XYZ file of C-alpha atoms in Angstrom:
686
model
C -0.099 -0.025 0.084
C 1.551 3.438 -0.968
C 2.050 6.266 1.431
C -0.759 8.120 -0.386
C -3.276 5.051 0.036
C -2.318 4.902 3.749
C -3.488 8.489 4.633
C -7.136 7.635 2.961
C -9.581 6.291 4.998
C -10.037 3.360 2.463
C -8.820 2.567 -0.986
C -10.256 0.454 -3.696
C -8.340 -2.632 -2.810
C -9.372 -2.413 0.563
C -13.198 -1.879 -0.150
C -13.149 -4.856 -2.441
C -11.558 -6.907 0.331
C -14.141 -5.920 2.713
C -17.065 -6.511 0.546
C -15.801 -10.108 0.147
C -15.248 -10.424 4.126
C -18.790 -9.002 4.446
C -20.173 -12.070 2.975
C -17.823 -14.442 4.678
C -19.013 -12.967 8.150
C -22.421 -13.947 7.404
C -21.533 -17.401 8.985
C -23.978 -17.679 12.020
C -20.923 -19.165 13.877
C -19.215 -15.807 13.439
C -22.363 -13.670 13.737
C -23.232 -14.949 17.185
C -20.360 -12.783 18.427
C -22.406 -9.792 17.760
C -25.719 -10.776 19.194
C -27.794 -7.942 18.011
C -26.844 -8.185 14.367
C -27.245 -11.990 14.821
C -30.810 -11.148 15.780
C -31.226 -9.338 12.633
C -29.731 -12.140 10.580
C -32.553 -14.482 12.238
C -35.024 -11.890 11.382
C -33.757 -12.066 7.757
C -33.936 -15.948 7.683
C -37.639 -15.885 8.877
C -38.716 -13.197 6.231
C -36.858 -15.337 3.779
C -38.729 -18.243 4.597
C -41.901 -16.228 4.403
C -41.107 -14.971 1.069
C -41.371 -18.510 -0.427
C -44.243 -19.386 2.084
C -46.102 -16.069 2.805
C -49.120 -17.731 4.707
C -47.014 -20.169 6.876
C -47.824 -17.912 10.059
C -51.418 -17.205 9.243
C -50.727 -14.009 7.315
C -53.069 -13.065 4.540
C -53.501 -10.124 2.242
C -52.606 -8.976 -1.527
C -48.913 -8.371 -2.157
C -47.818 -10.316 0.939
C -44.820 -12.262 -0.906
C -43.712 -8.996 -2.544
C -43.713 -7.282 0.821
C -41.860 -9.986 2.462
C -39.099 -9.995 -0.323
C -38.614 -6.436 0.011
C -37.993 -6.806 3.888
C -35.876 -9.805 3.543
C -33.686 -7.785 0.891
C -33.460 -4.729 3.463
C -32.576 -6.924 6.472
C -29.786 -8.719 4.237
C -28.298 -5.331 3.257
C -28.651 -4.235 6.937
C -26.495 -7.245 8.058
C -23.865 -6.993 5.102
C -23.556 -3.170 6.047
C -22.666 -4.044 9.581
C -20.292 -6.717 8.348
C -18.747 -4.158 5.911
C -18.145 -1.601 8.664
C -16.232 -4.185 10.629
C -14.539 -5.515 7.675
C -13.121 -2.252 6.689
C -11.812 -1.338 9.832
C -9.827 -4.879 10.045
C -8.726 -4.031 6.453
C -6.692 -1.232 7.497
C -5.039 -3.117 10.375
C -4.349 -6.064 7.913
C -2.867 -3.833 5.419
C -0.190 -2.584 7.728
C 0.351 -6.083 8.981
C 0.715 -7.153 5.254
C 3.369 -4.390 4.971
C 5.165 -5.811 8.242
C 5.122 -9.516 6.978
C 7.302 -8.110 4.062
C 10.039 -7.582 6.296
C 9.847 -11.085 8.070
C 11.716 -13.004 5.548
C 13.351 -16.190 5.918
C 16.841 -14.897 6.687
C 20.062 -16.484 7.112
C 21.839 -16.343 10.586
C 25.320 -16.750 11.511
C 25.302 -18.949 14.578
C 28.389 -18.924 16.737
C 29.271 -22.332 18.121
C 31.041 -22.872 21.670
C 34.366 -22.993 19.665
C 33.666 -19.791 18.101
C 33.281 -20.900 14.607
C 30.257 -19.460 12.634
C 27.554 -21.759 11.003
C 25.213 -20.277 8.724
C 21.711 -21.585 9.451
C 18.013 -20.252 8.712
C 16.641 -17.880 11.169
C 13.687 -20.264 11.840
C 16.090 -22.530 13.251
C 17.390 -20.288 15.975
C 16.670 -20.990 19.823
C 16.338 -18.701 22.724
C 19.952 -18.309 24.162
C 21.771 -18.751 20.638
C 24.659 -16.466 20.017
C 24.773 -14.857 16.281
C 27.280 -12.693 14.590
C 25.760 -9.942 12.611
C 27.751 -7.960 10.055
C 27.121 -4.971 7.703
C 24.465 -5.733 5.584
C 22.999 -8.500 7.612
C 19.350 -8.589 8.559
C 18.966 -9.266 12.377
C 17.548 -12.708 12.285
C 15.291 -12.455 15.716
C 14.882 -10.204 18.764
C 17.659 -10.081 21.033
C 20.402 -8.084 23.180
C 23.859 -7.074 22.088
C 26.558 -8.664 24.128
C 29.499 -7.495 22.163
C 30.449 -4.766 19.677
C 28.699 -1.729 18.486
C 26.869 -1.056 15.058
C 24.398 1.333 13.250
C 21.042 -0.344 12.734
C 18.500 0.600 10.087
C 15.213 0.153 11.925
C 12.961 1.698 9.080
C 11.291 -1.586 8.446
C 9.345 -1.241 11.698
C 9.668 2.568 12.524
C 9.504 4.184 9.160
C 12.582 6.350 10.211
C 15.395 6.318 7.904
C 18.058 7.550 10.237
C 20.039 4.500 11.682
C 20.273 3.998 15.343
C 23.517 3.038 17.424
C 23.259 -0.350 19.540
C 25.854 -1.621 21.613
C 26.497 -3.949 24.448
C 25.191 -2.700 27.952
C 23.065 0.214 28.984
C 19.456 0.636 27.626
C 20.515 0.494 23.831
C 21.580 -3.060 23.687
C 17.982 -4.414 22.402
C 17.470 -5.406 18.607
C 14.663 -6.176 16.783
C 14.235 -9.166 14.367
C 14.006 -7.750 10.618
C 15.890 -4.736 11.156
C 19.129 -4.491 9.345
C 22.767 -3.603 10.440
C 24.496 -0.955 8.180
C 27.825 -0.629 9.715
C 30.300 -2.332 11.897
C 29.286 -5.603 13.738
C 27.625 -7.046 16.825
C 27.344 -10.279 18.509
C 23.671 -10.718 19.764
C 22.178 -13.133 22.233
C 18.618 -14.182 20.926
C 16.097 -13.754 23.597
C 12.850 -15.135 21.907
C 11.736 -18.362 20.204
C 10.561 -18.387 16.635
C 7.393 -16.867 16.284
C 7.527 -15.046 19.469
C 9.464 -11.980 18.179
C 8.293 -8.250 18.585
C 7.432 -8.216 14.827
C 5.215 -11.452 15.326
C 3.434 -9.487 18.172
C 2.920 -6.415 16.093
C 1.616 -8.286 13.230
C -1.003 -10.011 15.497
C -1.920 -6.990 17.256
C -2.488 -4.872 13.980
C -4.738 -7.365 12.649
C -8.025 -6.605 13.663
C -9.316 -10.111 13.557
C -6.876 -10.836 16.651
C -8.317 -8.043 18.692
C -9.841 -8.973 22.032
C -12.992 -6.989 23.120
C -12.184 -4.473 26.098
C -13.822 -4.084 29.356
C -15.970 -1.152 28.516
C -16.679 -2.827 24.866
C -17.913 -5.916 26.762
C -19.905 -3.770 29.248
C -21.624 -1.787 26.465
C -22.138 -5.042 24.469
C -23.944 -6.629 27.529
C -26.243 -3.527 27.695
C -27.027 -3.928 23.929
C -27.809 -7.634 24.564
C -30.192 -6.783 27.400
C -32.029 -4.357 25.236
C -32.276 -6.790 22.587
C -33.726 -9.372 24.861
C -36.195 -6.996 26.357
C -37.442 -6.084 22.915
C -37.403 -9.590 21.647
C -39.684 -10.367 24.606
C -41.992 -7.293 23.894
C -42.159 -8.573 20.017
C -42.957 -12.193 20.858
C -45.884 -11.121 23.285
C -47.038 -8.612 20.847
C -47.993 -11.042 18.241
C -50.592 -13.238 20.186
C -51.787 -10.130 21.899
C -52.747 -8.670 18.469
C -54.331 -12.037 17.438
C -56.258 -11.617 20.511
C -57.767 -8.318 19.818
C -58.361 -8.951 15.995
C -55.475 -6.664 14.964
C -53.752 -7.878 11.948
C -49.882 -7.663 12.224
C -47.610 -9.386 9.617
C -44.767 -11.297 10.865
C -42.527 -9.641 8.733
C -43.719 -6.107 10.096
C -42.871 -7.360 13.526
C -39.505 -8.499 12.581
C -39.154 -4.891 10.993
C -40.249 -3.512 14.307
C -38.022 -5.490 16.364
C -34.862 -4.568 14.016
C -35.722 -0.998 14.253
C -36.273 -1.079 18.238
C -33.145 -2.819 18.976
C -29.869 -0.879 18.771
C -28.557 -1.934 15.465
C -26.796 1.079 14.576
C -24.254 0.938 17.591
C -24.403 -2.941 17.346
C -23.307 -2.851 13.791
C -20.430 -0.211 14.552
C -19.295 -1.330 17.942
C -16.393 -3.634 16.544
C -15.373 -1.177 13.887
C -15.037 1.601 16.622
C -12.817 -0.537 18.579
C -10.619 -1.865 15.712
C -10.186 1.640 14.573
C -9.049 3.033 17.722
C -6.152 0.627 17.691
C -5.466 1.301 14.153
C -5.123 5.218 15.068
C -2.511 4.441 17.626
C -0.682 1.995 15.273
C -0.543 4.670 12.624
C 0.895 6.893 15.275
C 3.693 4.442 15.147
C 2.819 2.991 18.771
C 1.979 -0.769 18.998
C -0.768 -1.540 21.439
C -0.175 -4.970 22.964
C -4.091 -4.918 23.670
C -7.212 -3.012 23.029
C -7.603 -2.785 27.022
C -4.610 -0.418 26.765
C -5.820 1.953 24.098
C -8.960 2.076 26.208
C -7.293 2.515 29.366
C -5.587 5.662 27.878
C -9.090 7.316 27.796
C -9.520 6.850 31.597
C -6.020 8.020 32.740
C -6.238 10.642 35.735
C -2.264 10.366 36.339
C 0.680 10.626 34.138
C 4.067 9.915 35.610
C 6.825 11.215 33.195
C 10.718 10.951 33.309
C 12.377 14.427 33.247
C 15.455 13.719 31.286
C 14.387 13.255 27.572
C 10.841 13.499 28.177
C 10.384 16.934 29.737
C 13.729 17.962 28.848
C 16.252 17.696 26.101
C 18.650 15.980 28.253
C 21.722 18.140 27.118
C 22.696 21.486 28.760
C 21.895 24.849 27.070
C 23.014 28.258 27.732
C 20.364 29.893 29.887
C 21.910 33.035 31.516
C 25.240 35.023 31.453
C 26.183 35.913 35.186
C 29.218 38.403 35.309
C 31.188 38.839 38.487
C 31.357 42.160 40.366
C 33.254 44.877 38.350
C 32.405 43.380 35.064
C 29.378 43.780 32.695
C 26.988 41.203 31.106
C 27.764 42.767 27.654
C 31.743 42.058 28.146
C 30.805 38.606 29.428
C 28.593 37.916 26.701
C 30.901 39.205 23.963
C 33.872 36.816 25.005
C 31.481 33.955 25.862
C 30.292 34.422 22.055
C 33.988 34.735 20.834
C 34.989 31.454 22.509
C 32.072 29.438 21.092
C 32.234 30.612 17.580
C 33.983 27.446 16.416
C 32.579 25.385 19.074
C 30.190 22.761 17.344
C 28.981 21.139 20.462
C 25.255 21.698 21.496
C 26.492 23.580 24.688
C 28.842 25.909 22.259
C 25.822 26.320 19.740
C 23.367 27.476 22.384
C 25.838 29.893 23.650
C 25.939 31.619 20.552
C 22.119 31.589 20.128
C 21.739 33.013 23.557
C 24.286 35.701 22.811
C 22.366 36.623 19.661
C 19.160 36.565 21.323
C 20.580 39.592 23.625
C 21.695 41.509 20.777
C 25.438 40.666 20.597
C 26.420 39.166 17.324
C 29.860 38.303 15.692
C 31.392 36.970 12.403
C 33.237 33.620 12.553
C 35.149 34.635 9.424
C 37.013 37.194 11.158
C 38.652 34.577 13.460
C 39.829 32.278 10.568
C 43.432 32.983 11.551
C 42.956 32.245 15.303
C 43.862 28.713 17.074
C 40.591 27.390 18.311
C 40.945 25.225 21.345
C 38.637 22.191 21.534
C 37.209 20.812 24.667
C 39.141 17.695 26.332
C 38.608 15.780 29.245
C 42.350 16.699 30.333
C 41.732 20.535 29.996
C 38.224 20.600 30.828
C 38.208 23.885 28.601
C 37.643 25.193 25.227
C 38.146 28.447 23.865
C 40.502 30.647 21.266
C 43.975 32.163 20.805
C 44.034 35.473 19.046
C 46.788 36.279 16.819
C 47.802 39.415 19.482
C 48.297 36.680 22.112
C 44.976 37.292 23.856
C 43.535 33.900 25.238
C 40.073 33.446 25.734
C 38.776 30.605 27.660
C 35.564 28.908 29.101
C 35.233 25.688 30.969
C 34.931 24.042 34.138
C 35.198 26.469 37.271
C 38.232 24.974 38.883
C 40.301 24.432 35.410
C 39.582 28.092 34.416
C 40.620 29.412 37.911
C 44.132 27.348 37.540
C 44.342 28.630 34.268
C 44.082 32.357 35.550
C 46.283 31.915 38.353
C 49.101 30.410 36.447
C 49.015 33.838 34.700
C 49.178 35.778 37.764
C 45.482 36.585 37.764
C 43.234 37.016 40.881
C 39.897 35.127 41.645
C 37.040 37.208 41.844
C 35.480 37.003 45.634
C 31.808 36.115 44.313
C 32.802 33.541 41.589
C 32.555 30.488 43.989
C 29.063 31.891 45.283
C 27.945 32.308 41.466
C 29.324 28.679 40.416
C 27.631 27.094 43.554
C 24.464 28.738 42.996
C 24.258 27.382 39.473
C 25.166 24.187 40.717
C 22.680 24.088 43.439
C 20.066 24.650 40.754
C 21.007 21.581 38.981
C 22.817 23.418 36.258
C 26.446 23.345 34.900
C 28.591 26.611 35.230
C 31.073 27.379 32.536
C 33.486 30.256 33.673
C 34.926 32.754 31.192
C 38.219 34.260 31.355
C 40.317 36.526 28.972
C 44.051 36.032 29.824
C 44.156 36.490 33.539
C 40.718 38.026 34.133
C 37.743 36.111 35.001
C 34.529 37.907 33.546
C 31.901 35.303 35.056
C 29.909 32.205 34.388
C 27.499 30.922 31.751
C 24.500 28.997 33.279
C 23.860 25.787 31.218
C 20.818 23.924 32.172
C 18.641 21.110 30.919
C 15.993 22.883 28.829
C 12.396 22.209 28.870
C 11.183 21.026 25.386
C 9.161 23.830 23.619
C 5.460 23.356 23.366
C 5.269 21.174 26.629
C 3.621 23.963 28.784
C 0.696 24.195 26.338
C 0.505 20.275 26.324
C 0.513 19.976 29.862
C -2.407 22.404 30.116
C -4.180 20.612 27.712
C -3.863 17.569 29.825
C -4.958 19.668 32.741
C -8.129 20.687 30.996
C -9.015 17.057 30.447
C -8.426 16.485 34.319
C -5.115 14.659 34.120
C -2.390 15.190 36.724
C 1.026 15.140 35.615
C 4.128 14.118 37.979
C 7.448 14.544 36.872
C 10.248 11.991 38.091
C 13.909 13.057 38.338
C 17.104 12.034 40.211
C 17.781 15.628 40.505
C 17.772 17.491 43.958
C 14.364 19.171 44.877
C 15.694 22.519 44.185
C 16.376 21.773 40.511
C 13.275 19.558 40.339
C 11.130 22.358 41.561
C 12.683 24.644 39.114
C 12.161 22.541 36.051
C 8.523 21.528 37.164
C 7.588 25.069 37.407
C 9.060 25.689 34.074
C 7.502 22.770 32.423
C 4.064 23.397 34.375
C 3.649 19.927 35.633
C 1.376 19.527 38.561
C 3.933 17.672 40.957
C 7.289 16.200 40.886
C 9.585 13.615 42.625
C 13.010 14.569 43.471
C 16.107 12.208 43.867
C 13.769 9.682 42.604
C 14.825 6.017 42.491
C 12.990 3.113 40.530
C 11.126 1.895 43.490
C 9.781 5.528 44.144
C 8.224 5.296 40.859
C 6.279 2.201 41.784
C 5.360 3.589 45.127
C 4.026 6.834 43.379
C 2.028 4.540 40.884
C 0.859 2.203 43.643
C -0.158 5.516 45.700
C -2.327 6.944 42.774
C -3.934 3.389 42.134
C -4.771 3.259 45.683
C -6.937 6.278 45.073
C -8.883 4.724 42.385
C -6.882 6.471 39.526
C -5.744 5.037 36.334
C -1.986 5.855 35.916
C 0.324 6.136 32.786
C 3.946 6.269 32.696
C 6.957 6.054 29.949
C 10.361 4.250 30.396
C 13.100 2.532 28.436
C 15.440 0.999 30.749
C 15.447 -2.321 32.604
C 15.050 -0.473 35.884
C 11.931 1.107 34.469
C 10.052 -2.342 33.707
C 8.554 -2.924 37.383
C 7.085 0.529 37.086
C 5.859 -0.018 33.483
C 4.233 -3.487 34.549
C 2.625 -1.665 37.327
C 1.093 1.092 35.423
C -2.342 0.949 33.905
C -0.818 2.083 30.699
C 2.975 1.535 30.181
C 4.718 3.002 27.110
C 8.061 1.690 26.635
C 10.637 3.084 24.115
C 11.332 0.619 20.999
C 15.009 1.927 21.531
C 14.928 0.632 25.258
C 15.517 -2.713 26.667
C 13.699 -5.992 25.995
C 12.507 -6.359 29.506
C 10.959 -2.536 29.565
C 9.085 -3.539 26.329
C 7.909 -6.811 27.690
C 6.830 -5.144 30.867
C 4.794 -2.452 28.927
C 1.408 -2.778 27.126
C 2.325 -0.077 24.471
C 5.633 0.266 22.532
C 6.709 3.584 20.791
C 8.524 2.596 17.669
C 9.892 6.224 17.354
C 11.290 6.169 20.913
C 9.565 9.442 21.686
C 8.722 9.589 25.353
C 6.358 12.772 24.831
C 4.243 10.830 22.537
C 2.098 9.421 25.637
C 0.631 12.779 25.639
C -1.096 12.063 22.226
C -1.775 8.561 22.880
C -3.851 9.562 25.832
C -5.810 11.768 23.457
C -6.463 9.001 21.089
C -7.744 6.665 23.842
C -10.215 9.681 24.980
C -11.361 9.936 21.281
C -12.069 6.193 21.245
C -14.232 6.497 24.200
C -15.987 9.555 23.288
C -16.613 7.874 19.727
C -18.234 5.218 21.207
C -20.313 7.212 23.812
C -21.484 9.602 20.974
C -22.489 6.986 18.362
C -24.095 5.091 21.310
C -26.297 8.237 22.146
C -26.840 8.747 18.257
C -28.026 5.199 17.908
C -30.303 5.185 20.909
C -31.887 8.545 19.880
C -32.386 6.965 16.327
C -34.468 4.350 17.801
C -36.950 6.700 19.559
C -37.692 8.684 16.162
C -38.219 5.377 14.445
C -40.826 4.479 16.873
C -42.868 7.310 15.451
C -42.570 5.955 12.186
C -43.632 2.145 12.854
C -45.918 2.049 15.898
C -48.301 4.203 14.440
C -48.336 2.333 10.974
C -48.789 -0.941 12.584
C -52.185 -0.131 14.583
C -53.556 2.687 12.581
C -55.944 0.507 10.486
C -57.166 -1.167 13.550
C -57.089 2.045 15.787
C -57.637 4.912 13.505
C -56.919 7.384 16.664
C -53.147 6.300 16.468
C -52.882 8.067 13.277
C -52.302 11.374 15.186
C -48.935 9.891 16.143
C -47.985 9.846 12.522
C -46.421 13.186 13.204
C -43.976 12.691 9.941
C -47.167 12.458 7.648
C -46.123 9.182 6.102
C -48.001 7.843 3.179
C -48.988 4.552 4.526
C -48.347 1.804 6.968
C -46.462 0.091 4.454
C -44.240 2.777 3.226
C -43.783 3.967 7.026
C -42.237 0.406 7.725
C -40.238 0.096 4.700
C -38.847 3.682 5.167
C -37.903 3.343 8.639
C -36.327 -0.024 7.781
C -34.238 1.354 4.881
C -33.089 4.259 6.973
C -31.922 1.841 9.687
C -29.864 -0.008 7.020
C -28.250 2.862 5.299
C -27.300 4.897 8.540
C -24.707 2.277 9.496
C -22.384 2.888 6.360
C -23.040 6.615 6.409
C -21.614 6.548 9.834
C -18.478 4.252 9.145
C -16.251 7.417 8.383
C -16.978 8.900 11.968
C -16.378 5.412 13.596
C -13.045 5.087 11.608
C -11.618 8.656 11.984
C -13.309 9.241 15.564
C -15.224 12.111 16.768
C -13.016 15.126 17.090
C -11.677 15.726 20.463
C -11.205 18.828 22.202
C -9.741 18.857 25.843
C -12.469 19.952 28.454
C -14.074 18.667 31.606
C -16.105 15.427 31.344
C -19.203 17.150 32.324
C -18.929 19.662 29.397
C -18.118 16.906 27.079
C -20.910 14.824 27.963
C -23.368 17.792 27.486
C -21.686 18.478 24.058
C -22.197 15.046 22.815
C -25.643 14.526 24.094
C -26.528 18.043 22.434
C -24.876 17.192 19.160
C -25.418 13.355 18.641
C -28.387 12.982 20.976
C -30.372 15.965 19.107
C -28.840 14.811 15.720
C -30.084 11.287 16.382
C -33.924 12.376 16.844
C -33.741 14.748 13.858
C -31.931 12.613 11.234
C -34.490 9.741 11.145
C -37.328 12.317 10.931
C -35.767 13.814 7.688
C -34.347 10.680 6.403
C -37.220 8.442 6.701
C -39.590 11.080 5.374
C -37.328 11.534 2.492
C -37.304 7.646 1.870
C -41.030 7.428 2.084
C -41.592 10.316 -0.577
C -39.162 8.344 -2.660
C -40.629 4.634 -2.257
C -44.327 5.729 -2.211
C -44.641 5.491 -6.099
C -42.765 2.318 -6.211
C -44.929 0.499 -3.465
C -48.187 1.649 -5.195
C -46.835 0.392 -8.510
C -45.984 -3.062 -6.864
C -49.715 -3.103 -5.179
C -48.631 -3.470 -1.788
C -50.025 -0.348 -0.266
């Protein structure tokens, strides 16, 4: 499937496959999984029988066979449309699964024996614990951990990201995934899974809609729909003998039509499609949900626990402020800090240049082509520039610069230590700037909060979600970052066990908790959280403990995943509201039509002004069928979600989808009635 087709709601090939699947799903064994639509199918079988034997249940009247045939066709189309909704949702997942399957080739593996010799075997023969050698151009045969070597790995087969990632033994970046490719150097990998149990295999099974398990909320809603179906089934079954007793003639096909219109067929036909589409939206966001329950839990999240480094902050130190010592000006300090950094290509050096430019001080690097640039080294702990006239500009660690200055006979300013220690207490890194034997001050480097996070955390707050930042920094640094980022709370000097305690504390209060992580030490907390999002670049244990894996390894993505979960629940609620309100309007079409001949006064309830009892019933039944495919785009895309309080969201959905659910049938049924009235007259079944 092309990139263009992937963005489409559905393409020609997907529609054709979905139509075929719609017929396959007519199997009663499959239909029984959806009790509401199974009742419609049973109704179809009954009316199909009556089409051949119209008087089998004592019905009489002209045009009865034709009437039964028409009802049968409409019921059949209703079931097909419901099956199509589910099949088209599954088709999007299966298309992704097919793409993933292309990466799962029967690759060759270089198995290392105990004697160190290489034996080439099929990847399918590998067992857990085997050691394999993977060199440049080799596909990684199965999931594992790097135990020796370092290499660049192309993971575009599963992430879509073309930039290779570095994998090396030890740490949190030793995990490799089967189907990815080594593009430089070599690594030795210990296989950690058996054939057929790799992460890629799990991805394929998860994105295929047919493998999806129903979530708790979906099961609860399904139970409600079944209960409503049983209630109306009992009503219809008892209505027939009552009508016979009171000498009111009601055709069996009409009773079936009444049942189909009374039971919540709209949401019954779309329920599975909504759930599958929810998982599909997460997958298209490059996050693999290990279950539908995980996606649904995202919609119920009350508390989000986030690591500071790499999630809230960039994780590298950026220049934040120029702090001169007494006797020196900010302008002079900024000028020399800029000069010392013009040829410094480190992130810190570039950030100093950017900060100086923001302060209105600029310089041209070409002016210093004849100067000697001193790169930072672990030995000197300084960098800088030597000008042709002999001036030496340096920036670096406080003690290193102090030693450099005193060696040239300079004097250390009295307030320098106070400035340096103050920066350190804030969790920042001080870089002292000197020119020859004079110290001008210090540059405050700090871990910078990612842009846009303040607004995103505010969005979460509007949803009623509390954010907690976890960091190993001291309380003062943690408080500074937390305030700047706009989180609701923080845990300073946080150890792995502290994360678990924080999650358990929130859960004890009945809250649903989400968190992100990538390391082995994050695995227990990821397992404890209701929603655990592991980074694909992280360890195998972290990915196994979590119920979601982010293929892009972007920890902040959990914010969007939560919104997708919210959207799933809102879509289901909105369409359920629409379906139930839909049924209310359909009552006004069918009930008066059924009894108006025997009880003329019932015609007062014919508020739609429908032509006849027959056209009223057929119009309601046709509307009931066509509304399902019309709602498929909403079920697939999801109802547009804006962060707001639950009560406001409920009021909005009830207003739009509740009111719309009542109005739409009145308009739709009336239009259909106008269209089919001449046809019904021509067929002689008025």
